[in-house]
Short mmCIF file of C-alpha atoms and ligand atoms in Angstrom, two decimals:
data_model
loop_
_atom_site.label_atom_id
_atom_site.label_comp_id
_atom_site.label_asym_id
_atom_site.label_seq_id
_atom_site.Cartn_x
_atom_site.Cartn_y
_atom_site.Cartn_z
CA UNK A 1 -37.78 63.70 -31.79
CA UNK A 2 -35.13 61.09 -32.57
CA UNK A 3 -37.78 59.15 -34.47
CA UNK A 4 -38.52 62.31 -36.45
CA UNK A 5 -34.89 62.87 -37.34
CA UNK A 6 -34.52 59.24 -38.32
CA UNK A 7 -37.45 59.29 -40.71
CA UNK A 8 -36.19 62.56 -42.19
CA UNK A 9 -32.82 60.93 -42.66
CA UNK A 10 -34.41 57.92 -44.39
CA UNK A 11 -36.28 60.26 -46.68
CA UNK A 12 -33.12 62.19 -47.55
CA UNK A 13 -31.26 58.99 -48.31
CA UNK A 14 -34.20 57.81 -50.36
CA UNK A 15 -34.06 60.94 -52.49
CA UNK A 16 -30.30 60.67 -52.80
CA UNK A 17 -30.49 57.17 -54.30
CA UNK A 18 -33.34 58.02 -56.64
CA UNK A 19 -36.79 56.51 -56.73
CA UNK A 20 -35.65 53.06 -55.74
CA UNK A 21 -36.29 53.52 -52.04
CA UNK A 22 -39.95 54.06 -52.84
CA UNK A 23 -40.24 51.25 -55.30
CA UNK A 24 -41.80 47.92 -54.56
CA UNK A 25 -39.71 44.89 -53.87
CA UNK A 26 -41.84 41.80 -54.27
CA UNK A 27 -39.93 38.59 -54.78
CA UNK A 28 -39.81 37.74 -58.46
CA UNK A 29 -40.02 34.18 -59.76
CA UNK A 30 -39.72 33.75 -63.52
CA UNK A 31 -40.54 30.21 -64.64
CA UNK A 32 -39.48 29.47 -68.19
CA UNK A 33 -40.58 26.24 -69.84
CA UNK A 34 -38.65 24.79 -72.77
CA UNK A 35 -40.33 24.19 -76.15
CA UNK A 36 -43.80 24.62 -74.63
CA UNK A 37 -46.33 25.72 -77.22
CA UNK A 38 -49.41 27.91 -76.91
CA UNK A 39 -51.82 24.97 -76.71
CA UNK A 40 -49.82 22.84 -74.24
CA UNK A 41 -51.76 23.54 -71.04
CA UNK A 42 -55.33 22.85 -70.10
CA UNK A 43 -55.79 26.53 -69.24
CA UNK A 44 -54.81 27.27 -72.87
CA UNK A 45 -57.20 24.72 -74.33
CA UNK A 46 -55.40 21.37 -74.07
CA UNK A 47 -57.92 18.57 -73.57
CA UNK A 48 -55.82 15.40 -73.71
CA UNK A 49 -54.36 15.78 -70.20
CA UNK A 50 -54.58 18.18 -67.26
CA UNK A 51 -52.14 20.75 -65.90
CA UNK A 52 -53.87 21.64 -62.61
CA UNK A 53 -51.02 23.59 -61.01
CA UNK A 54 -50.39 25.92 -63.93
CA UNK A 55 -54.16 26.23 -64.42
CA UNK A 56 -54.43 27.38 -60.80
CA UNK A 57 -51.65 29.90 -61.38
CA UNK A 58 -53.57 31.23 -64.38
CA UNK A 59 -56.85 31.31 -62.45
CA UNK A 60 -55.23 33.30 -59.65
CA UNK A 61 -53.43 35.61 -62.04
CA UNK A 62 -53.49 37.08 -65.49
CA UNK A 63 -53.45 34.81 -68.51
CA UNK A 64 -52.09 36.49 -71.63
CA UNK A 65 -53.40 35.48 -75.04
CA UNK A 66 -50.71 37.52 -76.80
CA UNK A 67 -47.70 36.67 -74.67
CA UNK A 68 -44.50 36.06 -76.63
CA UNK A 69 -40.90 35.03 -76.38
CA UNK A 70 -38.59 36.87 -78.73
CA UNK A 71 -37.25 33.94 -80.78
CA UNK A 72 -38.38 30.48 -81.77
CA UNK A 73 -35.24 28.80 -80.41
CA UNK A 74 -33.74 28.67 -76.99
CA UNK A 75 -30.45 30.56 -76.89
CA UNK A 76 -31.70 33.74 -78.59
CA UNK A 77 -34.85 33.91 -76.44
CA UNK A 78 -32.83 33.46 -73.26
CA UNK A 79 -30.28 36.01 -74.42
CA UNK A 80 -33.08 38.53 -75.00
CA UNK A 81 -34.91 37.74 -71.79
CA UNK A 82 -31.81 38.46 -69.74
CA UNK A 83 -30.36 41.38 -71.72
CA UNK A 84 -33.54 43.06 -72.96
CA UNK A 85 -31.91 43.26 -76.40
CA UNK A 86 -32.94 41.42 -79.56
CA UNK A 87 -30.63 38.47 -80.12
CA UNK A 88 -30.06 39.34 -83.78
CA UNK A 89 -28.02 42.31 -82.57
CA UNK A 90 -25.58 40.08 -80.68
CA UNK A 91 -22.79 37.80 -81.83
CA UNK A 92 -23.09 34.00 -81.59
CA UNK A 93 -26.63 34.21 -80.27
CA UNK A 94 -27.85 31.20 -82.25
CA UNK A 95 -28.39 27.77 -80.61
CA UNK A 96 -25.22 27.29 -78.55
CA UNK A 97 -22.98 24.23 -79.01
CA UNK A 98 -21.66 22.29 -75.98
CA UNK A 99 -18.34 24.17 -75.75
CA UNK A 100 -19.73 27.67 -76.38
CA UNK A 101 -18.06 30.50 -74.45
CA UNK A 102 -20.23 32.87 -72.39
CA UNK A 103 -22.47 34.68 -74.88
CA UNK A 104 -23.50 37.52 -72.57
CA UNK A 105 -20.33 39.38 -71.71
CA UNK A 106 -19.61 40.59 -68.16
CA UNK A 107 -20.67 44.18 -67.79
CA UNK A 108 -23.84 43.69 -69.85
CA UNK A 109 -26.94 44.95 -68.10
CA UNK A 110 -29.31 42.06 -67.42
CA UNK A 111 -32.52 41.42 -65.51
CA UNK A 112 -30.30 39.89 -62.83
CA UNK A 113 -27.91 42.86 -62.59
CA UNK A 114 -30.84 45.28 -62.46
CA UNK A 115 -32.50 43.37 -59.65
CA UNK A 116 -29.24 42.85 -57.79
CA UNK A 117 -28.74 46.63 -57.86
CA UNK A 118 -32.25 46.96 -56.45
CA UNK A 119 -31.16 44.85 -53.47
CA UNK A 120 -32.36 41.44 -54.60
CA UNK A 121 -30.58 38.14 -54.08
CA UNK A 122 -30.59 36.55 -57.51
CA UNK A 123 -30.43 32.95 -58.73
CA UNK A 124 -30.77 30.98 -61.93
CA UNK A 125 -31.64 27.31 -61.50
CA UNK A 126 -32.01 24.93 -64.44
CA UNK A 127 -31.14 25.15 -68.11
CA UNK A 128 -28.58 27.80 -69.09
CA UNK A 129 -27.62 27.28 -72.77
CA UNK A 130 -25.91 30.67 -72.97
CA UNK A 131 -22.32 29.45 -72.92
CA UNK A 132 -19.73 29.44 -70.14
CA UNK A 133 -16.14 30.62 -69.96
CA UNK A 134 -13.91 32.97 -71.93
CA UNK A 135 -13.07 32.91 -75.63
CA UNK A 136 -11.60 29.41 -75.45
CA UNK A 137 -14.85 28.05 -73.98
CA UNK A 138 -15.65 26.29 -70.72
CA UNK A 139 -12.86 25.01 -68.49
CA UNK A 140 -14.89 22.00 -67.36
CA UNK A 141 -12.38 20.88 -64.73
CA UNK A 142 -11.65 24.32 -63.31
CA UNK A 143 -13.41 27.63 -62.88
CA UNK A 144 -16.32 27.98 -65.28
CA UNK A 145 -16.30 31.71 -65.74
CA UNK A 146 -17.51 34.06 -66.92
CA UNK A 147 -21.05 32.78 -66.59
CA UNK A 148 -24.22 33.80 -64.74
CA UNK A 149 -22.30 35.06 -61.69
CA UNK A 150 -20.50 37.61 -63.83
CA UNK A 151 -23.73 39.14 -65.19
CA UNK A 152 -25.71 39.69 -62.01
CA UNK A 153 -26.62 36.32 -60.53
CA UNK A 154 -25.52 35.69 -56.94
CA UNK A 155 -25.79 31.97 -57.40
CA UNK A 156 -26.59 29.38 -60.03
CA UNK A 157 -27.28 25.67 -60.30
CA UNK A 158 -27.31 24.76 -63.94
CA UNK A 159 -27.68 22.34 -66.74
CA UNK A 160 -24.91 23.99 -68.76
CA UNK A 161 -26.29 23.54 -72.29
CA UNK A 162 -29.42 21.65 -73.25
CA UNK A 163 -29.73 18.01 -72.33
CA UNK A 164 -29.48 16.56 -75.83
CA UNK A 165 -25.99 18.09 -75.84
CA UNK A 166 -23.04 16.90 -73.79
CA UNK A 167 -22.07 16.88 -70.90
CA UNK A 168 -24.65 15.55 -68.39
CA UNK A 169 -23.25 17.31 -65.32
CA UNK A 170 -24.50 20.16 -63.16
CA UNK A 171 -22.72 23.46 -62.70
CA UNK A 172 -22.93 25.04 -59.26
CA UNK A 173 -21.60 28.60 -59.28
CA UNK A 174 -18.18 28.21 -60.95
CA UNK A 175 -17.74 24.47 -60.66
CA UNK A 176 -19.00 21.07 -61.72
CA UNK A 177 -19.95 19.53 -58.36
CA UNK A 178 -18.62 16.06 -57.40
CA UNK A 179 -16.00 16.05 -60.11
CA UNK A 180 -13.27 13.51 -59.35
CA UNK A 181 -9.88 15.00 -60.33
CA UNK A 182 -8.76 11.48 -61.29
CA UNK A 183 -11.54 11.28 -63.86
CA UNK A 184 -11.39 14.66 -65.60
CA UNK A 185 -14.19 15.76 -67.87
CA UNK A 186 -13.37 16.18 -71.56
CA UNK A 187 -15.88 17.65 -74.01
CA UNK A 188 -15.25 17.90 -77.74
CA UNK A 189 -16.61 17.75 -81.25
CA UNK A 190 -14.57 14.74 -82.46
CA UNK A 191 -14.59 11.13 -81.37
CA UNK A 192 -11.93 10.93 -78.61
CA UNK A 193 -10.73 7.46 -79.68
CA UNK A 194 -11.76 4.89 -82.29
CA UNK A 195 -13.45 2.62 -79.69
CA UNK A 196 -15.55 5.36 -78.12
CA UNK A 197 -19.15 4.01 -78.18
CA UNK A 198 -21.62 6.26 -79.95
CA UNK A 199 -25.24 6.24 -81.00
CA UNK A 200 -24.02 4.99 -84.37
CA UNK A 201 -21.77 2.13 -83.26
CA UNK A 202 -23.86 1.06 -80.25
CA UNK A 203 -27.33 1.96 -81.45
CA UNK A 204 -28.71 -1.39 -80.27
CA UNK A 205 -27.91 -0.48 -76.62
CA UNK A 206 -29.97 2.73 -76.57
CA UNK A 207 -33.03 3.08 -74.37
CA UNK A 208 -34.32 5.83 -76.65
CA UNK A 209 -33.28 5.79 -80.28
CA UNK A 210 -32.33 8.94 -82.19
CA UNK A 211 -34.02 10.08 -85.39
CA UNK A 212 -31.64 12.81 -86.60
CA UNK A 213 -28.36 14.08 -85.19
CA UNK A 214 -27.95 13.09 -81.53
CA UNK A 215 -25.83 10.06 -82.38
CA UNK A 216 -22.55 10.84 -80.59
CA UNK A 217 -21.58 10.00 -76.97
CA UNK A 218 -23.99 7.77 -75.04
CA UNK A 219 -24.95 8.51 -71.44
CA UNK A 220 -27.82 6.90 -69.55
CA UNK A 221 -28.74 4.89 -72.65
CA UNK A 222 -29.23 8.03 -74.74
CA UNK A 223 -26.84 9.30 -77.39
CA UNK A 224 -26.27 13.05 -77.58
CA UNK A 225 -24.93 15.91 -79.67
CA UNK A 226 -21.15 16.07 -79.08
CA UNK A 227 -18.59 13.87 -77.40
CA UNK A 228 -17.37 13.58 -73.83
CA UNK A 229 -15.41 11.35 -71.52
CA UNK A 230 -14.76 11.34 -67.78
CA UNK A 231 -16.63 13.06 -64.96
CA UNK A 232 -18.52 9.82 -64.29
CA UNK A 233 -19.32 10.44 -60.61
CA UNK A 234 -20.54 13.95 -61.43
CA UNK A 235 -23.03 12.81 -64.07
CA UNK A 236 -26.78 12.97 -63.50
CA UNK A 237 -29.67 10.85 -64.71
CA UNK A 238 -32.06 12.61 -67.07
CA UNK A 239 -34.94 11.29 -64.96
CA UNK A 240 -33.80 13.36 -61.95
CA UNK A 241 -33.44 16.82 -63.50
CA UNK A 242 -36.87 18.20 -62.60
CA UNK A 243 -36.58 17.05 -58.99
CA UNK A 244 -33.16 18.67 -58.74
CA UNK A 245 -34.40 22.04 -60.02
CA UNK A 246 -37.23 21.97 -57.50
CA UNK A 247 -34.97 20.91 -54.63
CA UNK A 248 -32.45 23.69 -55.33
CA UNK A 249 -35.17 26.30 -55.85
CA UNK A 250 -36.93 25.42 -52.62
CA UNK A 251 -33.60 25.71 -50.80
CA UNK A 252 -32.95 29.11 -52.38
CA UNK A 253 -36.41 30.45 -51.46
CA UNK A 254 -36.12 29.18 -47.90
CA UNK A 255 -32.70 30.74 -47.45
CA UNK A 256 -33.88 34.08 -48.78
CA UNK A 257 -37.41 34.19 -47.43
CA UNK A 258 -36.76 37.33 -45.36
CA UNK A 259 -35.33 39.52 -48.12
CA UNK A 260 -36.31 40.15 -51.73
CA UNK A 261 -35.19 37.45 -54.12
CA UNK A 262 -35.24 36.85 -57.85
CA UNK A 263 -35.42 33.25 -59.00
CA UNK A 264 -35.12 32.36 -62.66
CA UNK A 265 -36.46 28.80 -62.73
CA UNK A 266 -35.37 27.50 -66.08
CA UNK A 267 -36.99 24.13 -66.64
CA UNK A 268 -35.70 21.65 -69.19
CA UNK A 269 -39.18 20.26 -69.76
CA UNK A 270 -40.32 19.57 -72.45
CA UNK A 271 -37.12 19.65 -74.51
CA UNK A 272 -35.63 16.44 -75.94
CA UNK A 273 -34.56 13.96 -74.79
CA UNK A 274 -37.89 13.80 -72.99
CA UNK A 275 -37.14 11.46 -70.11
CA UNK A 276 -39.46 12.37 -67.24
CA UNK A 277 -38.99 10.80 -63.82
CA UNK A 278 -40.33 7.23 -63.56
CA UNK A 279 -43.28 8.45 -61.47
CA UNK A 280 -44.50 10.56 -64.41
CA UNK A 281 -43.83 8.02 -67.15
CA UNK A 282 -47.10 6.81 -68.65
CA UNK A 283 -49.20 9.51 -66.95
CA UNK A 284 -50.65 10.68 -70.27
CA UNK A 285 -51.67 9.00 -73.49
CA UNK A 286 -49.22 11.22 -75.36
CA UNK A 287 -46.05 9.38 -74.44
CA UNK A 288 -43.06 11.03 -72.78
CA UNK A 289 -43.78 14.39 -74.40
CA UNK A 290 -47.13 14.61 -72.60
CA UNK A 291 -45.68 13.09 -69.42
CA UNK A 292 -43.02 15.83 -69.42
CA UNK A 293 -45.75 18.48 -69.46
CA UNK A 294 -47.28 16.83 -66.40
CA UNK A 295 -43.84 16.84 -64.77
CA UNK A 296 -43.42 20.55 -65.54
CA UNK A 297 -46.85 21.18 -64.03
CA UNK A 298 -45.78 19.32 -60.89
CA UNK A 299 -42.67 21.54 -60.61
CA UNK A 300 -44.80 24.68 -60.79
CA UNK A 301 -47.06 23.21 -58.09
CA UNK A 302 -44.06 22.58 -55.80
CA UNK A 303 -42.77 26.13 -56.26
CA UNK A 304 -46.18 27.61 -55.48
CA UNK A 305 -46.59 25.33 -52.46
CA UNK A 306 -43.27 26.60 -51.17
CA UNK A 307 -44.35 30.23 -51.58
CA UNK A 308 -47.53 29.39 -49.62
CA UNK A 309 -45.62 27.58 -46.88
CA UNK A 310 -43.20 30.49 -46.52
CA UNK A 311 -46.17 32.91 -46.57
CA UNK A 312 -44.72 34.66 -49.58
CA UNK A 313 -47.53 34.25 -52.12
CA UNK A 314 -48.77 37.83 -51.57
CA UNK A 315 -45.24 39.15 -51.77
CA UNK A 316 -44.16 37.44 -54.95
CA UNK A 317 -44.67 38.26 -58.59
CA UNK A 318 -44.65 35.03 -60.59
CA UNK A 319 -44.17 35.06 -64.36
CA UNK A 320 -44.69 31.86 -66.34
CA UNK A 321 -43.47 31.71 -69.94
CA UNK A 322 -41.75 29.52 -72.55
CA UNK A 323 -38.58 29.89 -74.64
CA UNK A 324 -40.10 28.88 -77.99
CA UNK A 325 -42.98 27.02 -79.54
CA UNK A 326 -43.54 23.29 -79.87
CA UNK A 327 -41.77 20.61 -81.88
CA UNK A 328 -42.60 16.92 -82.16
CA UNK A 329 -39.58 15.05 -83.54
CA UNK A 330 -36.57 17.06 -82.41
CA UNK A 331 -34.07 14.25 -82.83
CA UNK A 332 -35.33 11.26 -80.81
CA UNK A 333 -37.92 8.57 -81.50
CA UNK A 334 -40.17 9.23 -78.52
CA UNK A 335 -43.45 8.81 -80.41
CA UNK A 336 -44.39 12.46 -79.81
CA UNK A 337 -46.10 12.71 -83.19
CA UNK A 338 -47.48 9.17 -83.26
CA UNK A 339 -49.20 9.65 -79.88
CA UNK A 340 -50.28 13.25 -80.36
CA UNK A 341 -53.90 12.41 -81.13
CA UNK A 342 -56.08 15.52 -81.32
CA UNK A 343 -53.77 17.60 -79.10
CA UNK A 344 -52.77 20.86 -80.78
CA UNK A 345 -49.44 21.83 -79.29
CA UNK A 346 -49.42 25.33 -80.81
CA UNK A 347 -53.14 25.88 -80.19
CA UNK A 348 -54.73 27.49 -83.24
CA UNK A 349 -51.44 28.78 -84.64
CA UNK A 350 -49.18 27.63 -87.45
CA UNK A 351 -45.54 26.74 -87.16
CA UNK A 352 -43.63 26.07 -83.98
CA UNK A 353 -40.04 25.88 -82.88
CA UNK A 354 -37.63 27.29 -85.54
CA UNK A 355 -40.31 29.32 -87.31
CA UNK A 356 -41.54 32.91 -87.27
CA UNK A 357 -45.16 31.87 -87.63
CA UNK A 358 -47.13 32.62 -84.47
CA UNK A 359 -46.66 29.07 -83.20
CA UNK A 360 -42.93 29.76 -82.91
CA UNK A 361 -43.08 32.56 -80.37
CA UNK A 362 -46.65 33.02 -79.11
CA UNK A 363 -46.69 30.87 -75.98
CA UNK A 364 -48.40 30.52 -72.63
CA UNK A 365 -47.65 33.63 -70.57
CA UNK A 366 -49.05 34.12 -67.06
CA UNK A 367 -48.41 36.66 -64.31
CA UNK A 368 -49.58 36.20 -60.72
CA UNK A 369 -49.16 38.45 -57.72
CA UNK A 370 -51.84 37.63 -55.21
CA UNK A 371 -53.91 40.58 -54.02
CA UNK A 372 -52.15 42.84 -56.52
CA UNK A 373 -53.00 41.39 -59.91
CA UNK A 374 -56.68 41.12 -60.58
CA UNK A 375 -57.29 37.60 -61.98
CA UNK A 376 -58.38 37.57 -65.60
CA UNK A 377 -57.34 37.33 -69.21
CA UNK A 378 -55.30 39.96 -71.05
CA UNK A 379 -55.05 40.51 -74.78
CA UNK A 380 -52.13 42.90 -74.45
CA UNK A 381 -48.96 42.05 -76.36
CA UNK A 382 -46.13 41.36 -73.94
CA UNK A 383 -42.82 39.62 -74.51
CA UNK A 384 -40.14 38.02 -72.38
CA UNK A 385 -37.75 40.68 -73.71
CA UNK A 386 -39.78 43.29 -71.79
CA UNK A 387 -39.05 41.86 -68.36
CA UNK A 388 -35.84 43.91 -68.07
CA UNK A 389 -37.46 47.33 -68.51
CA UNK A 390 -40.66 46.36 -66.68
CA UNK A 391 -38.94 44.88 -63.64
CA UNK A 392 -36.54 47.84 -63.58
CA UNK A 393 -39.56 50.12 -63.34
CA UNK A 394 -41.18 47.96 -60.67
CA UNK A 395 -38.07 48.10 -58.49
CA UNK A 396 -37.20 51.74 -59.20
CA UNK A 397 -34.09 51.15 -61.29
CA UNK A 398 -33.05 53.20 -64.29
CA UNK A 399 -31.90 51.45 -67.45
CA UNK A 400 -28.54 52.56 -68.79
CA UNK A 401 -28.75 54.37 -72.15
CA UNK A 402 -26.70 51.70 -73.89
CA UNK A 403 -28.38 48.63 -72.34
CA UNK A 404 -31.60 46.64 -72.73
CA UNK A 405 -32.00 48.16 -76.20
CA UNK A 406 -35.32 46.57 -77.13
CA UNK A 407 -37.00 46.12 -73.76
CA UNK A 408 -40.26 48.02 -73.37
CA UNK A 409 -41.73 48.95 -70.05
CA UNK A 410 -45.04 47.07 -70.07
CA UNK A 411 -45.28 46.81 -66.29
CA UNK A 412 -48.84 48.13 -66.28
CA UNK A 413 -49.94 45.44 -68.72
CA UNK A 414 -48.10 42.72 -66.80
CA UNK A 415 -49.90 43.78 -63.63
CA UNK A 416 -53.23 44.02 -65.45
CA UNK A 417 -53.68 47.75 -64.80
CA UNK A 418 -56.75 49.13 -66.52
CA UNK A 419 -55.88 51.31 -69.52
CA UNK A 420 -52.30 49.99 -69.53
CA UNK A 421 -51.17 48.93 -72.96
CA UNK A 422 -48.64 46.34 -74.05
CA UNK A 423 -46.45 46.63 -77.11
CA UNK A 424 -47.70 48.06 -80.38
CA UNK A 425 -45.13 46.04 -82.33
CA UNK A 426 -42.71 43.15 -81.84
CA UNK A 427 -39.92 41.63 -83.91
CA UNK A 428 -39.97 37.84 -83.97
CA UNK A 429 -36.92 35.86 -85.10
CA UNK A 430 -35.99 32.23 -85.44
CA UNK A 431 -32.34 31.69 -84.51
CA UNK A 432 -29.19 33.78 -84.13
CA UNK A 433 -28.83 36.41 -86.81
CA UNK A 434 -29.49 34.36 -89.89
CA UNK A 435 -32.08 36.68 -91.31
CA UNK A 436 -35.51 35.22 -90.73
CA UNK A 437 -37.70 37.77 -89.04
CA UNK A 438 -41.29 38.78 -88.61
CA UNK A 439 -42.73 42.10 -87.53
CA UNK A 440 -45.99 42.01 -85.67
CA UNK A 441 -47.86 45.31 -85.61
CA UNK A 442 -51.50 45.25 -84.53
CA UNK A 443 -53.42 42.89 -86.79
CA UNK A 444 -50.67 42.86 -89.40
CA UNK A 445 -47.64 40.69 -89.62
CA UNK A 446 -44.75 40.85 -92.06
CA UNK A 447 -42.43 37.86 -92.60
CA UNK A 448 -38.93 38.42 -93.98
CA UNK A 449 -36.80 35.56 -95.32
CA UNK A 450 -33.22 36.38 -96.25
CA UNK A 451 -32.67 33.20 -98.21
CA UNK A 452 -28.93 33.38 -98.53
CA UNK A 453 -28.44 33.12 -94.81
CA UNK A 454 -31.45 31.00 -93.81
CA UNK A 455 -29.81 27.77 -94.94
CA UNK A 456 -29.17 26.34 -91.48
CA UNK A 457 -32.75 26.26 -90.43
CA UNK A 458 -34.75 23.21 -91.34
CA UNK A 459 -38.16 24.81 -91.79
CA UNK A 460 -36.90 27.90 -93.52
CA UNK A 461 -34.65 25.83 -95.74
CA UNK A 462 -37.66 23.96 -97.04
CA UNK A 463 -39.42 27.22 -97.63
CA UNK A 464 -36.35 28.72 -99.24
CA UNK A 465 -36.12 25.83 -101.68
CA UNK A 466 -39.66 26.57 -102.74
CA UNK A 467 -38.53 30.10 -103.57
CA UNK A 468 -40.82 31.85 -101.13
CA UNK A 469 -40.97 35.58 -101.59
CA UNK A 470 -38.59 37.46 -99.31
CA UNK A 471 -41.49 39.39 -97.83
CA UNK A 472 -44.97 38.12 -96.98
CA UNK A 473 -47.82 39.94 -95.32
CA UNK A 474 -50.60 38.38 -93.24
CA UNK A 475 -53.65 39.74 -91.49
CA UNK A 476 -53.79 37.92 -88.17
CA UNK A 477 -57.34 39.03 -87.49
CA UNK A 478 -58.83 37.34 -90.53
CA UNK A 479 -56.09 34.76 -91.06
CA UNK A 480 -54.81 33.49 -87.74
CA UNK A 481 -52.91 30.64 -89.41
CA UNK A 482 -50.89 33.00 -91.65
CA UNK A 483 -51.91 31.23 -94.80
CA UNK A 484 -52.82 34.01 -97.21
CA UNK A 485 -49.98 36.24 -98.23
CA UNK A 486 -51.61 39.60 -98.95
CA UNK A 487 -48.42 41.59 -99.58
CA UNK A 488 -49.55 42.45 -103.10
CA UNK A 489 -53.09 43.28 -102.04
CA UNK A 490 -51.81 45.79 -99.48
CA UNK A 491 -48.59 47.22 -100.94
CA UNK A 492 -48.72 50.31 -98.75
CA UNK A 493 -48.90 48.28 -95.52
CA UNK A 494 -46.17 45.96 -96.77
CA UNK A 495 -43.94 48.95 -97.54
CA UNK A 496 -44.63 50.54 -94.17
CA UNK A 497 -43.81 47.40 -92.18
CA UNK A 498 -40.77 46.68 -94.34
CA UNK A 499 -39.45 50.15 -93.55
CA UNK A 500 -40.21 49.77 -89.85
CA UNK A 501 -38.49 46.37 -89.64
CA UNK A 502 -35.43 47.59 -91.57
CA UNK A 503 -35.18 50.61 -89.28
CA UNK A 504 -35.44 48.52 -86.13
CA UNK A 505 -32.65 46.28 -87.40
CA UNK A 506 -30.42 49.06 -88.70
CA UNK A 507 -30.86 51.58 -85.91
CA UNK A 508 -29.40 49.15 -83.40
CA UNK A 509 -32.17 49.70 -80.87
CA UNK A 510 -35.93 50.04 -80.69
CA UNK A 511 -36.37 51.29 -77.14
CA UNK A 512 -36.91 55.00 -76.76
C1 NG6 B 1 -31.03 21.68 -82.97
C2 NG6 B 1 -31.15 20.21 -82.64
C3 NG6 B 1 -32.38 20.03 -81.78
C4 NG6 B 1 -32.34 20.94 -80.57
C5 NG6 B 1 -32.12 22.37 -81.00
C6 NG6 B 1 -31.94 23.31 -79.84
C7 NG6 B 1 -30.34 18.62 -84.36
C8 NG6 B 1 -30.63 17.91 -85.65
N1 NG6 B 1 -31.28 19.42 -83.87
O1 NG6 B 1 -29.87 21.90 -83.70
O2 NG6 B 1 -32.49 18.71 -81.37
O3 NG6 B 1 -31.28 20.57 -79.72
O4 NG6 B 1 -30.97 22.47 -81.79
O5 NG6 B 1 -33.12 23.45 -79.14
O6 NG6 B 1 -29.27 18.43 -83.82
S1 NG6 B 1 -33.29 24.71 -78.21
O7 NG6 B 1 -34.65 24.64 -77.71
O8 NG6 B 1 -32.33 24.56 -77.15
O9 NG6 B 1 -33.08 25.86 -79.03
CA1 CA B 2 -36.29 25.63 -76.33
#
């Protein structure tokens, strides 16, 4: 009888709190690679080296051939992944400088806040690059907030910006760990004193030379973007980053093995400066760029091994993705291009990082949930921006009306459900809100270049100088490399997509 009353009570409570009590609560591990293009893995066609751990993930799960991130640079993709809103709608969502304040404001609905509400313990470990602190920027020697903890993460262990930018210290929750108060950390945009060694004045001391930018403060034999002094004991070695992310992630999964957790594993591989751990150096014929892919693969292997050891593989949805497409020379002379050989980093696609060609945002995308996702290949269009709405559905959470404005619920497609469809359209962008967009809709793709504002972007600048038309239309089915602009051959399709893209931008949201 008591048992009866109890279960009735549970049911009543369940109804009172909405569907969530009936929803599923698998652990969720999102692994995001950095600058990893469509062709970078052996399971996506790479032949020059092997990525056995990610290949295994793909073989046990669903490999998407039309999986996207929402921008072809880091900060906007990460902004959209977390908020479910296109980055061009937000302020300061372009590539963040070292002293950027928190870009996602407290109170914004994010994947983390949704999952926290669903009862998950949430963590982000690895690259952040979404700013820290209030309007005046990060308080490096004090409390670094707001940051991830103010938008739904219970804990974080971060590389605050991106590792070619200063400073080379970790951030654990609100603090830089191991910071000696007698050696405070200063970060700025100007040389702190005339004798401060930089990549310009002390170029001969560098262990990896720079090719453009990246010639300010030197740490670990590598000069960076921006200046800093102090915090010496707190500084890390580039070689140790991947091991640290794995160590902290394993700790987090062990600590939370008995309750649902969300881990955003945000790798720095294979962003510049590419300095893999010594044990991976020389593992491929492609130089450090290839070696960093092998290091990334190792990290994925360690995470999966941990799930197996904790007997969580059947209870965990794993999503593997990237933040933008590939780039060879991104500021350091690491021979990426010279040693590329026949490897095609973007697979069959054109463009890469910084561009709205497919190579910029179409990337490896894999989901695995053992015994739940039928292994295979999916052609459905899914995007990292859809994780918010899809994971909300999975865990029985409602999205607020004014949040996650462009996140589509593609849960069925992510889980490989028969008949389930992905997106029928997707806006691709390059960086911030500088007006370079593409609209993908079925086989058609419209590019839009707003030349006035595209001046900061290398690739687009070149194009702009050539006076490219503002709008170009491509048929991806017959022209996968987006070479033949058919805007004038198909004026009605061009007009339709132009209208759709303008509406999506102007209406302020695209989610129903
Ligand atoms: C660019 C940097 C590039 C890289 C990129 C951000 C120069 C010349 N180029 O401005 O090296 O840091 O920003 O990459 O400084 S991302 O993947 O984090 O978006
Ligand atoms: Ca990136």
